[in-house]
PDB file of C-alpha atoms and ligand atoms in Angstrom:
ATOM      1  CA  MET N   5     105.306  83.081 153.041  1.00 45.00           C
ATOM      2  CA  GLN N   6     105.560  80.330 155.644  1.00 51.00           C
ATOM      3  CA  TRP N   7     102.457  80.513 157.849  1.00 64.00           C
ATOM      4  CA  THR N   8     102.396  77.073 159.367  1.00 77.00           C
ATOM      5  CA  ARG N   9     103.608  73.638 158.459  1.00 95.00           C
ATOM      6  CA  LEU N  10     102.887  72.818 154.841  1.00 98.00           C
ATOM      7  CA  ILE N  11     100.364  70.063 155.538  1.00 98.00           C
ATOM      8  CA  GLY N  12      96.997  71.229 156.821  1.00 98.00           C
ATOM      9  CA  GLN N  13      93.521  69.747 157.013  1.00 98.00           C
ATOM     10  CA  GLY N  14      90.685  69.909 154.473  1.00 98.00           C
ATOM     11  CA  THR N  15      87.011  69.712 155.424  1.00 98.00           C
ATOM     12  CA  TRP N  16      85.025  69.110 152.226  1.00 98.00           C
ATOM     13  CA  MET N  17      82.438  66.395 152.991  1.00 98.00           C
ATOM     14  CA  LEU N  18      83.518  66.255 156.627  1.00 98.00           C
ATOM     15  CA  GLU N  19      79.850  66.776 157.452  1.00 97.00           C
ATOM     16  CA  ASN N  20      79.215  63.239 156.163  1.00 97.00           C
ATOM     17  CA  ASP N  21      81.478  61.719 158.828  1.00 98.00           C
ATOM     18  CA  PRO N  22      80.191  60.979 162.347  1.00 97.00           C
ATOM     19  CA  GLU N  23      80.363  64.420 163.934  1.00 97.00           C
ATOM     20  CA  GLN N  24      82.147  63.609 167.181  1.00 98.00           C
ATOM     21  CA  ARG N  25      84.786  61.598 165.343  1.00 98.00           C
ATOM     22  CA  ALA N  26      85.261  64.440 162.844  1.00 98.00           C
ATOM     23  CA  VAL N  27      85.752  66.916 165.693  1.00 98.00           C
ATOM     24  CA  GLU N  28      88.272  64.603 167.350  1.00 98.00           C
ATOM     25  CA  ALA N  29      90.066  64.043 164.047  1.00 98.00           C
ATOM     26  CA  LEU N  30      90.486  67.785 163.516  1.00 98.00           C
ATOM     27  CA  ARG N  31      91.707  68.290 167.084  1.00 98.00           C
ATOM     28  CA  LEU N  32      94.184  65.433 166.757  1.00 98.00           C
ATOM     29  CA  GLY N  33      95.453  66.918 163.497  1.00 98.00           C
ATOM     30  CA  VAL N  34      96.034  70.237 165.236  1.00 98.00           C
ATOM     31  CA  GLU N  35      97.885  68.519 168.087  1.00 98.00           C
ATOM     32  CA  LEU N  36     100.090  66.829 165.487  1.00 98.00           C
ATOM     33  CA  GLY N  37     100.945  70.165 163.879  1.00 97.00           C
ATOM     34  CA  MET N  38      98.321  70.397 161.116  1.00 98.00           C
ATOM     35  CA  THR N  39      97.153  73.749 162.415  1.00 97.00           C
ATOM     36  CA  LEU N  40      95.904  75.038 159.065  1.00 98.00           C
ATOM     37  CA  ILE N  41      92.232  74.136 158.580  1.00 98.00           C
ATOM     38  CA  ASP N  42      90.605  74.761 155.216  1.00 98.00           C
ATOM     39  CA  THR N  43      86.854  75.125 154.958  1.00 99.00           C
ATOM     40  CA  ALA N  44      84.232  76.999 152.893  1.00 98.00           C
ATOM     41  CA  GLU N  45      80.675  78.248 153.154  1.00 98.00           C
ATOM     42  CA  MET N  46      79.834  75.754 150.405  1.00 98.00           C
ATOM     43  CA  TYR N  47      80.858  72.642 152.328  1.00 98.00           C
ATOM     44  CA  GLY N  48      77.682  71.022 153.600  1.00 98.00           C
ATOM     45  CA  HIS N  49      75.952  74.432 153.261  1.00 98.00           C
ATOM     46  CA  GLY N  50      77.874  75.681 156.283  1.00 98.00           C
ATOM     47  CA  ARG N  51      77.888  72.404 158.236  1.00 98.00           C
ATOM     48  CA  ALA N  52      81.624  71.892 157.753  1.00 98.00           C
ATOM     49  CA  GLU N  53      82.295  75.367 159.187  1.00 98.00           C
ATOM     50  CA  GLU N  54      80.115  74.541 162.192  1.00 98.00           C
ATOM     51  CA  ILE N  55      82.066  71.324 162.800  1.00 98.00           C
ATOM     52  CA  VAL N  56      85.335  73.253 162.577  1.00 98.00           C
ATOM     53  CA  GLY N  57      83.811  75.758 165.005  1.00 98.00           C
ATOM     54  CA  ARG N  58      83.144  72.954 167.477  1.00 98.00           C
ATOM     55  CA  ALA N  59      86.644  71.551 167.054  1.00 98.00           C
ATOM     56  CA  ILE N  60      88.383  74.874 167.663  1.00 98.00           C
ATOM     57  CA  ALA N  61      86.113  76.358 170.343  1.00 98.00           C
ATOM     58  CA  GLY N  62      88.290  77.787 173.096  1.00 96.00           C
ATOM     59  CA  ARG N  63      91.511  76.885 171.234  1.00 95.00           C
ATOM     60  CA  ARG N  64      91.843  79.508 168.516  1.00 97.00           C
ATOM     61  CA  GLU N  65      95.418  80.480 169.255  1.00 95.00           C
ATOM     62  CA  GLY N  66      98.057  79.110 166.895  1.00 95.00           C
ATOM     63  CA  LEU N  67      95.511  78.023 164.290  1.00 97.00           C
ATOM     64  CA  PHE N  68      95.322  79.184 160.694  1.00 98.00           C
ATOM     65  CA  ILE N  69      91.704  79.160 159.565  1.00 98.00           C
ATOM     66  CA  VAL N  70      90.854  79.440 155.868  1.00 98.00           C
ATOM     67  CA  SER N  71      87.363  79.847 154.428  1.00 99.00           C
ATOM     68  CA  LYS N  72      85.883  80.758 151.062  1.00 99.00           C
ATOM     69  CA  VAL N  73      83.053  82.780 149.607  1.00 98.00           C
ATOM     70  CA  LEU N  74      80.899  81.216 146.894  1.00 98.00           C
ATOM     71  CA  PRO N  75      81.232  83.050 143.556  1.00 98.00           C
ATOM     72  CA  SER N  76      77.466  83.586 143.465  1.00 98.00           C
ATOM     73  CA  ASN N  77      77.738  85.544 146.735  1.00 98.00           C
ATOM     74  CA  ALA N  78      80.835  87.471 145.737  1.00 98.00           C
ATOM     75  CA  SER N  79      79.416  90.931 145.065  1.00 98.00           C
ATOM     76  CA  TYR N  80      80.903  93.650 147.295  1.00 98.00           C
ATOM     77  CA  ASP N  81      78.118  93.432 149.903  1.00 98.00           C
ATOM     78  CA  GLY N  82      77.570  89.709 149.386  1.00 98.00           C
ATOM     79  CA  THR N  83      81.217  88.947 150.157  1.00 98.00           C
ATOM     80  CA  ARG N  84      80.962  90.858 153.407  1.00 98.00           C
ATOM     81  CA  ARG N  85      77.731  89.130 154.418  1.00 98.00           C
ATOM     82  CA  ALA N  86      79.141  85.695 153.524  1.00 98.00           C
ATOM     83  CA  CYS N  87      82.229  86.343 155.628  1.00 98.00           C
ATOM     84  CA  GLU N  88      80.082  87.415 158.583  1.00 98.00           C
ATOM     85  CA  ARG N  89      78.099  84.184 158.326  1.00 98.00           C
ATOM     86  CA  SER N  90      81.278  82.097 158.124  1.00 99.00           C
ATOM     87  CA  LEU N  91      82.770  83.818 161.160  1.00 98.00           C
ATOM     88  CA  ARG N  92      79.569  83.166 163.097  1.00 98.00           C
ATOM     89  CA  ARG N  93      79.519  79.469 162.182  1.00 98.00           C
ATOM     90  CA  LEU N  94      83.218  79.145 163.020  1.00 98.00           C
ATOM     91  CA  GLY N  95      82.764  81.044 166.293  1.00 98.00           C
ATOM     92  CA  ILE N  96      85.733  83.331 165.627  1.00 98.00           C
ATOM     93  CA  ASP N  97      86.248  87.075 165.095  1.00 98.00           C
ATOM     94  CA  CYS N  98      88.773  86.961 162.303  1.00 98.00           C
ATOM     95  CA  LEU N  99      89.885  84.473 159.624  1.00 98.00           C
ATOM     96  CA  ASP N 100      93.526  83.996 158.732  1.00 98.00           C
ATOM     97  CA  LEU N 101      92.720  83.742 155.031  1.00 98.00           C
ATOM     98  CA  TYR N 102      89.543  84.285 153.021  1.00 98.00           C
ATOM     99  CA  LEU N 103      89.335  83.147 149.398  1.00 98.00           C
ATOM    100  CA  LEU N 104      87.036  83.543 146.421  1.00 98.00           C
ATOM    101  CA  HIS N 105      86.171  79.867 145.789  1.00 98.00           C
ATOM    102  CA  TRP N 106      86.387  80.041 141.984  1.00 98.00           C
ATOM    103  CA  PRO N 107      86.068  82.715 139.289  1.00 98.00           C
ATOM    104  CA  GLY N 108      82.424  83.735 138.966  1.00 96.00           C
ATOM    105  CA  SER N 109      80.153  86.234 137.276  1.00 95.00           C
ATOM    106  CA  HIS N 110      80.655  89.171 139.635  1.00 98.00           C
ATOM    107  CA  PRO N 111      83.412  91.437 138.277  1.00 98.00           C
ATOM    108  CA  ILE N 112      86.665  90.403 139.912  1.00 98.00           C
ATOM    109  CA  ALA N 113      87.464  94.040 140.774  1.00 98.00           C
ATOM    110  CA  GLU N 114      84.263  94.235 142.833  1.00 98.00           C
ATOM    111  CA  THR N 115      84.984  90.975 144.656  1.00 98.00           C
ATOM    112  CA  VAL N 116      88.549  92.041 145.381  1.00 98.00           C
ATOM    113  CA  ARG N 117      87.283  95.363 146.768  1.00 98.00           C
ATOM    114  CA  GLY N 118      84.933  93.416 149.021  1.00 98.00           C
ATOM    115  CA  LEU N 119      87.742  91.127 150.167  1.00 98.00           C
ATOM    116  CA  GLU N 120      90.020  94.106 150.825  1.00 98.00           C
ATOM    117  CA  SER N 121      87.339  95.743 152.948  1.00 98.00           C
ATOM    118  CA  LEU N 122      87.295  92.642 155.162  1.00 98.00           C
ATOM    119  CA  VAL N 123      90.989  93.064 155.932  1.00 98.00           C
ATOM    120  CA  ARG N 124      90.423  96.736 156.684  1.00 98.00           C
ATOM    121  CA  ASP N 125      87.611  95.816 159.084  1.00 98.00           C
ATOM    122  CA  GLY N 126      89.578  93.070 160.863  1.00 98.00           C
ATOM    123  CA  MET N 127      87.447  90.171 159.587  1.00 98.00           C
ATOM    124  CA  THR N 128      90.332  88.390 157.877  1.00 98.00           C
ATOM    125  CA  GLU N 129      94.102  88.748 158.039  1.00 98.00           C
ATOM    126  CA  ARG N 130      94.690  87.822 154.397  1.00 98.00           C
ATOM    127  CA  ILE N 131      92.766  87.370 151.173  1.00 98.00           C
ATOM    128  CA  GLY N 132      93.194  85.282 148.053  1.00 98.00           C
ATOM    129  CA  VAL N 133      91.547  83.234 145.357  1.00 98.00           C
ATOM    130  CA  SER N 134      91.024  79.618 144.404  1.00 98.00           C
ATOM    131  CA  ASN N 135      90.881  77.810 141.053  1.00 98.00           C
ATOM    132  CA  PHE N 136      92.471  80.785 139.256  1.00 98.00           C
ATOM    133  CA  ASP N 137      94.731  80.019 136.286  1.00 98.00           C
ATOM    134  CA  VAL N 138      97.582  82.391 135.408  1.00 98.00           C
ATOM    135  CA  GLU N 139      95.567  84.846 133.303  1.00 98.00           C
ATOM    136  CA  GLU N 140      92.734  85.035 135.832  1.00 98.00           C
ATOM    137  CA  LEU N 141      95.190  85.503 138.651  1.00 98.00           C
ATOM    138  CA  ARG N 142      96.973  88.237 136.744  1.00 98.00           C
ATOM    139  CA  ALA N 143      93.646  90.090 136.330  1.00 98.00           C
ATOM    140  CA  ALA N 144      92.772  89.606 139.997  1.00 98.00           C
ATOM    141  CA  ARG N 145      96.158  90.942 141.076  1.00 98.00           C
ATOM    142  CA  ARG N 146      95.658  93.971 138.834  1.00 97.00           C
ATOM    143  CA  ALA N 147      92.336  94.607 140.583  1.00 96.00           C
ATOM    144  CA  SER N 148      93.864  94.549 144.044  1.00 95.00           C
ATOM    145  CA  ARG N 149      94.660  98.005 145.361  1.00 91.00           C
ATOM    146  CA  ASN N 150      95.548  97.908 149.025  1.00 91.00           C
ATOM    147  CA  VAL N 151      95.987  94.286 150.026  1.00 97.00           C
ATOM    148  CA  PRO N 152      98.050  91.761 148.058  1.00 97.00           C
ATOM    149  CA  LEU N 153      96.463  88.446 147.119  1.00 98.00           C
ATOM    150  CA  ALA N 154      98.288  86.058 149.412  1.00 98.00           C
ATOM    151  CA  CYS N 155      97.193  82.690 148.073  1.00 98.00           C
ATOM    152  CA  ASN N 156      95.788  80.722 145.157  1.00 98.00           C
ATOM    153  CA  GLN N 157      94.267  77.378 146.164  1.00 98.00           C
ATOM    154  CA  VAL N 158      94.290  74.931 143.258  1.00 98.00           C
ATOM    155  CA  LEU N 159      94.017  71.246 142.404  1.00 98.00           C
ATOM    156  CA  TYR N 160      97.326  69.425 142.844  1.00 98.00           C
ATOM    157  CA  HIS N 161      97.855  65.693 143.074  1.00 98.00           C
ATOM    158  CA  LEU N 162      99.981  63.049 141.380  1.00 98.00           C
ATOM    159  CA  GLY N 163      97.463  62.627 138.568  1.00 97.00           C
ATOM    160  CA  ASP N 164      97.261  66.373 137.886  1.00 98.00           C
ATOM    161  CA  ARG N 165     100.555  68.227 138.048  1.00 98.00           C
ATOM    162  CA  GLY N 166      99.660  70.827 135.414  1.00 98.00           C
ATOM    163  CA  ILE N 167     100.280  73.744 137.806  1.00 98.00           C
ATOM    164  CA  GLU N 168     103.998  72.945 137.852  1.00 98.00           C
ATOM    165  CA  ARG N 169     104.403  74.345 134.331  1.00 98.00           C
ATOM    166  CA  ARG N 170     103.205  77.952 134.592  1.00 98.00           C
ATOM    167  CA  LEU N 171     101.092  78.578 137.662  1.00 98.00           C
ATOM    168  CA  ILE N 172     103.580  77.657 140.381  1.00 98.00           C
ATOM    169  CA  PRO N 173     106.407  79.699 138.785  1.00 98.00           C
ATOM    170  CA  TYR N 174     104.063  82.681 138.272  1.00 98.00           C
ATOM    171  CA  CYS N 175     102.889  82.516 141.890  1.00 98.00           C
ATOM    172  CA  ARG N 176     106.429  82.166 143.160  1.00 98.00           C
ATOM    173  CA  GLU N 177     107.600  85.214 141.187  1.00 98.00           C
ATOM    174  CA  ASN N 178     104.721  87.257 142.539  1.00 98.00           C
ATOM    175  CA  GLY N 179     104.660  86.240 146.172  1.00 97.00           C
ATOM    176  CA  VAL N 180     101.412  84.258 145.942  1.00 98.00           C
ATOM    177  CA  THR N 181     101.402  81.109 148.068  1.00 98.00           C
ATOM    178  CA  VAL N 182     100.108  78.003 146.309  1.00 98.00           C
ATOM    179  CA  MET N 183      97.846  75.751 148.359  1.00 98.00           C
ATOM    180  CA  GLY N 184      97.213  72.432 146.643  1.00 98.00           C
ATOM    181  CA  TYR N 185      93.850  70.791 147.202  1.00 98.00           C
ATOM    182  CA  SER N 186      92.753  67.145 146.855  1.00 98.00           C
ATOM    183  CA  PRO N 187      96.311  65.831 147.368  1.00 98.00           C
ATOM    184  CA  PHE N 188      95.020  62.250 147.215  1.00 98.00           C
ATOM    185  CA  GLY N 189      92.995  62.951 144.072  1.00 97.00           C
ATOM    186  CA  HIS N 190      89.830  63.172 146.208  1.00 96.00           C
ATOM    187  CA  ARG N 191      88.821  59.508 145.790  1.00 92.00           C
ATOM    188  CA  ASP N 192      91.370  58.461 143.158  1.00 93.00           C
ATOM    189  CA  PHE N 193      94.429  57.446 145.118  1.00 98.00           C
ATOM    190  CA  PRO N 194      96.665  55.144 143.035  1.00 97.00           C
ATOM    191  CA  LYS N 195      95.721  51.504 143.577  1.00 96.00           C
ATOM    192  CA  PRO N 196      98.449  49.381 145.222  1.00 96.00           C
ATOM    193  CA  SER N 197      98.304  46.968 142.272  1.00 97.00           C
ATOM    194  CA  SER N 198      98.914  49.706 139.668  1.00 97.00           C
ATOM    195  CA  GLN N 199     102.399  50.443 138.382  1.00 97.00           C
ATOM    196  CA  GLY N 200     102.426  53.837 140.108  1.00 98.00           C
ATOM    197  CA  GLY N 201     101.055  52.302 143.290  1.00 98.00           C
ATOM    198  CA  ARG N 202     103.969  49.852 143.332  1.00 98.00           C
ATOM    199  CA  VAL N 203     106.475  52.683 142.922  1.00 98.00           C
ATOM    200  CA  LEU N 204     104.905  54.536 145.857  1.00 98.00           C
ATOM    201  CA  ALA N 205     104.993  51.368 147.961  1.00 98.00           C
ATOM    202  CA  ASP N 206     108.683  50.792 147.140  1.00 98.00           C
ATOM    203  CA  VAL N 207     109.674  54.360 147.971  1.00 98.00           C
ATOM    204  CA  ALA N 208     107.587  54.257 151.145  1.00 98.00           C
ATOM    205  CA  ALA N 209     109.166  50.990 152.279  1.00 98.00           C
ATOM    206  CA  ARG N 210     112.674  52.407 151.814  1.00 97.00           C
ATOM    207  CA  HIS N 211     111.878  55.175 154.313  1.00 97.00           C
ATOM    208  CA  GLY N 212     109.580  53.397 156.735  1.00 98.00           C
ATOM    209  CA  LYS N 213     106.674  55.550 155.522  1.00 98.00           C
ATOM    210  CA  THR N 214     103.331  54.883 153.853  1.00 98.00           C
ATOM    211  CA  PRO N 215     102.462  55.635 150.198  1.00 98.00           C
ATOM    212  CA  ARG N 216     100.207  58.516 151.298  1.00 98.00           C
ATOM    213  CA  GLN N 217     103.010  60.013 153.372  1.00 98.00           C
ATOM    214  CA  VAL N 218     105.287  59.785 150.331  1.00 98.00           C
ATOM    215  CA  VAL N 219     102.666  61.578 148.239  1.00 98.00           C
ATOM    216  CA  LEU N 220     102.257  64.407 150.758  1.00 98.00           C
ATOM    217  CA  ASN N 221     106.024  64.750 151.088  1.00 98.00           C
ATOM    218  CA  PHE N 222     106.406  64.860 147.300  1.00 98.00           C
ATOM    219  CA  LEU N 223     103.647  67.442 146.785  1.00 98.00           C
ATOM    220  CA  THR N 224     105.049  69.776 149.463  1.00 98.00           C
ATOM    221  CA  ARG N 225     108.681  69.317 148.368  1.00 97.00           C
ATOM    222  CA  ASP N 226     108.970  72.878 147.018  1.00 96.00           C
ATOM    223  CA  GLY N 227     106.826  74.848 149.444  1.00 96.00           C
ATOM    224  CA  VAL N 228     103.347  74.130 148.064  1.00 98.00           C
ATOM    225  CA  PHE N 229     100.793  73.502 150.823  1.00 98.00           C
ATOM    226  CA  ALA N 230      98.691  70.306 150.912  1.00 98.00           C
ATOM    227  CA  ILE N 231      95.352  70.035 152.712  1.00 98.00           C
ATOM    228  CA  PRO N 232      94.254  66.387 152.889  1.00 98.00           C
ATOM    229  CA  LYS N 233      90.797  65.821 154.309  1.00 98.00           C
ATOM    230  CA  SER N 234      90.186  63.074 156.812  1.00 98.00           C
ATOM    231  CA  GLY N 235      87.480  62.453 159.343  1.00 98.00           C
ATOM    232  CA  ASP N 236      89.345  59.400 160.619  1.00 97.00           C
ATOM    233  CA  PRO N 237      91.900  59.856 163.431  1.00 97.00           C
ATOM    234  CA  THR N 238      94.050  56.971 162.149  1.00 98.00           C
ATOM    235  CA  HIS N 239      94.260  58.597 158.735  1.00 98.00           C
ATOM    236  CA  VAL N 240      94.941  61.996 160.308  1.00 98.00           C
ATOM    237  CA  ARG N 241      97.897  60.556 162.182  1.00 98.00           C
ATOM    238  CA  GLU N 242      99.230  59.068 158.968  1.00 98.00           C
ATOM    239  CA  ASN N 243      98.793  62.342 157.059  1.00 98.00           C
ATOM    240  CA  ALA N 244     100.610  64.353 159.724  1.00 98.00           C
ATOM    241  CA  GLY N 245     103.596  62.059 159.134  1.00 98.00           C
ATOM    242  CA  GLY N 246     103.924  63.291 155.560  1.00 98.00           C
ATOM    243  CA  GLU N 247     106.077  66.176 156.744  1.00 97.00           C
ATOM    244  CA  GLY N 248     109.181  66.593 158.857  1.00 96.00           C
ATOM    245  CA  TRP N 249     111.488  64.497 156.669  1.00 97.00           C
ATOM    246  CA  ARG N 250     112.702  64.780 153.102  1.00 96.00           C
ATOM    247  CA  LEU N 251     112.556  62.402 150.153  1.00 97.00           C
ATOM    248  CA  PRO N 252     116.013  62.038 148.625  1.00 98.00           C
ATOM    249  CA  ASP N 253     116.404  63.254 145.036  1.00 98.00           C
ATOM    250  CA  GLU N 254     116.430  59.743 143.566  1.00 98.00           C
ATOM    251  CA  ASP N 255     113.049  58.962 145.133  1.00 98.00           C
ATOM    252  CA  ILE N 256     111.605  62.289 144.016  1.00 98.00           C
ATOM    253  CA  ALA N 257     112.771  61.296 140.534  1.00 98.00           C
ATOM    254  CA  ALA N 258     111.141  57.860 140.860  1.00 98.00           C
ATOM    255  CA  VAL N 259     107.769  59.374 141.815  1.00 98.00           C
ATOM    256  CA  ASP N 260     108.176  61.970 139.066  1.00 98.00           C
ATOM    257  CA  ARG N 261     108.708  59.243 136.449  1.00 98.00           C
ATOM    258  CA  ALA N 262     105.751  57.189 137.666  1.00 98.00           C
ATOM    259  CA  PHE N 263     103.397  60.204 137.722  1.00 98.00           C
ATOM    260  CA  PRO N 264     104.858  62.644 135.194  1.00 98.00           C
ATOM    261  CA  ALA N 265     103.881  66.284 134.946  1.00 98.00           C
ATOM    262  CA  PRO N 266     102.363  67.143 131.545  1.00 97.00           C
ATOM    263  CA  ASP N 267     104.904  67.960 128.829  1.00 96.00           C
ATOM    264  CA  ARG N 268     102.846  70.913 127.540  1.00 96.00           C
ATOM    265  CA  ASP N 269     100.686  73.638 129.061  1.00 95.00           C
ATOM    266  CA  VAL N 270      97.260  72.377 130.059  1.00 96.00           C
ATOM    267  CA  PRO N 271      94.209  74.189 131.429  1.00 95.00           C
ATOM    268  CA  LEU N 272      93.980  74.340 135.204  1.00 97.00           C
ATOM    269  CA  GLY N 273      92.352  71.198 136.556  1.00 96.00           C
ATOM    270  CA  VAL N 274      89.368  71.559 138.863  1.00 95.00           C
ATOM    271  CA  ILE N 275      87.222  69.249 140.930  1.00 93.00           C
TER     272      ILE N 275
HETATM  273  P1  LIG C 320      91.687  64.418 149.404  1.00 88.15           P
HETATM  274  O1  LIG C 320      92.164  65.109 150.611  1.00 88.15           O
HETATM  275  O2  LIG C 320      92.567  64.245 148.233  1.00 88.15           O
HETATM  276  O3  LIG C 320      91.119  62.984 149.790  1.00 88.15           O
HETATM  277  C1  LIG C 320      90.142  62.831 150.765  1.00 88.15           C
HETATM  278  C2  LIG C 320      89.772  61.344 150.797  1.00 88.15           C
HETATM  279  O4  LIG C 320      90.926  60.577 151.177  1.00 88.15           O
HETATM  280  C3  LIG C 320      88.699  61.065 151.805  1.00 88.15           C
HETATM  281  O5  LIG C 320      87.856  60.072 151.270  1.00 88.15           O
HETATM  282  C4  LIG C 320      89.471  60.537 153.012  1.00 88.15           C
HETATM  283  O6  LIG C 320      88.696  59.619 153.741  1.00 88.15           O
HETATM  284  C5  LIG C 320      90.626  59.826 152.350  1.00 88.15           C
HETATM  285  N1  LIG C 320      91.831  59.828 153.177  1.00 88.15           N
HETATM  286  C6  LIG C 320      92.460  60.888 153.744  1.00 88.15           C
HETATM  287  N2  LIG C 320      93.550  60.500 154.394  1.00 88.15           N
HETATM  288  C7  LIG C 320      93.626  59.160 154.243  1.00 88.15           C
HETATM  289  C8  LIG C 320      94.542  58.177 154.692  1.00 88.15           C
HETATM  290  N3  LIG C 320      95.632  58.517 155.402  1.00 88.15           N
HETATM  291  N4  LIG C 320      94.294  56.882 154.359  1.00 88.15           N
HETATM  292  C9  LIG C 320      93.223  56.533 153.617  1.00 88.15           C
HETATM  293  N5  LIG C 320      92.327  57.414 153.169  1.00 88.15           N
HETATM  294  C10 LIG C 320      92.528  58.719 153.474  1.00 88.15           C
HETATM  295  O7  LIG C 320      90.349  65.101 148.821  1.00 88.15           O
HETATM  296  P2  LIG C 320      89.539  66.429 149.031  1.00 88.15           P
HETATM  297  O8  LIG C 320      88.758  66.388 150.277  1.00 88.15           O
HETATM  298  O9  LIG C 320      88.818  66.625 147.740  1.00 88.15           O
HETATM  299  O10 LIG C 320      90.628  67.603 149.133  1.00 88.15           O
HETATM  300  C11 LIG C 320      91.174  68.050 150.342  1.00 88.15           C
HETATM  301  C12 LIG C 320      90.628  69.400 150.737  1.00 88.15           C
HETATM  302  O11 LIG C 320      90.926  70.382 149.750  1.00 88.15           O
HETATM  303  C13 LIG C 320      89.100  69.447 150.816  1.00 88.15           C
HETATM  304  O12 LIG C 320      88.607  68.769 151.950  1.00 88.15           O
HETATM  305  C14 LIG C 320      88.882  70.934 150.812  1.00 88.15           C
HETATM  306  O13 LIG C 320      89.159  71.503 152.079  1.00 88.15           O
HETATM  307  C15 LIG C 320      89.895  71.370 149.758  1.00 88.15           C
HETATM  308  N6  LIG C 320      89.314  71.454 148.401  1.00 88.15           N
HETATM  309  C16 LIG C 320      89.211  72.689 147.824  1.00 88.15           C
HETATM  310  C17 LIG C 320      88.637  72.809 146.572  1.00 88.15           C
HETATM  311  C18 LIG C 320      88.513  74.172 145.941  1.00 88.15           C
HETATM  312  O14 LIG C 320      87.799  74.308 144.932  1.00 88.15           O
HETATM  313  N7  LIG C 320      89.170  75.178 146.483  1.00 88.15           N
HETATM  314  C19 LIG C 320      88.182  71.686 145.865  1.00 88.15           C
HETATM  315  C20 LIG C 320      88.335  70.431 146.462  1.00 88.15           C
HETATM  316  C21 LIG C 320      88.916  70.327 147.723  1.00 88.15           C
HETATM  317  P3  LIG C 320      88.608  59.655 155.366  1.00 88.15           P
HETATM  318  O15 LIG C 320      87.950  60.953 155.729  1.00 88.15           O
HETATM  319  O16 LIG C 320      87.812  58.450 155.678  1.00 88.15           O
HETATM  320  O17 LIG C 320      90.020  59.570 155.870  1.00 88.15           O
END
């Protein structure tokens, strides 16, 4: 399912950036085509959603807004109340996608029923999950009755490509969009002096791009979404340039060799 461009904007810890600059960064990202904004009730205890709300006030059209319910709130009624609070903070009537943030202690069937009721009541267009490995996703899909699970948001960066082995193929076969989070490894972007950093710099130089643009292009090469977070307009501009061009096969192979996917199945990585 192609909702928007594949590169969107994350908002975890955006509340720690100067607020006006964060608002301007989000708006610039939207202008540059990063119209998908990912947030969650957890981020800054709702502060990130409020900042997104400021950034999108009066400009809802054409945006794709994603938020998430905390597992501890994800009973049937709790999911509904959490969604209402998120909508209020965001200043919108309806989300484009609402996710369970990670598997929790409430039975998944109950959470899925709660999520489905939100679609029925026009509070979100789509529902999904986050941090679900194949078996958990299979169980969640079995629990869904009326509304398919549209998305699984999971960790995906050059240092953790485990989802390429089983999860991406499973999602692809079952029509579940994969949204990769922490595309720069959160705070662990390869150092320029490292071997991998030098490979990224070489590839980037060949195409007049930056190493981060190469990374975003690589991660989205097969239709997986990437949602880099930045509260800095200069960085936002750079991130938007990760899409709209294509790494040739030999450069994809070079990045692949420098940052190999695991050669056996590994548990889903989480941050
Ligand atoms: P990330 O996007 O991999 O990296 C963010 C860090 O990179 C920030 O320190 C940011 O600083 C910096 N950065 C971004 N663009 C840059 C650029 N062009 N040049 C230099 N530095 C740059 O990490 P993340 O925030 O962990 O992940 C992205 C989003 O995924 C989150 O914000 C959140 O929306 C989502 N997420 C979801 C889950 C989940 O459980 N579902 C977990 C983690 C994250 P500046 O702000 O200063 O640019």
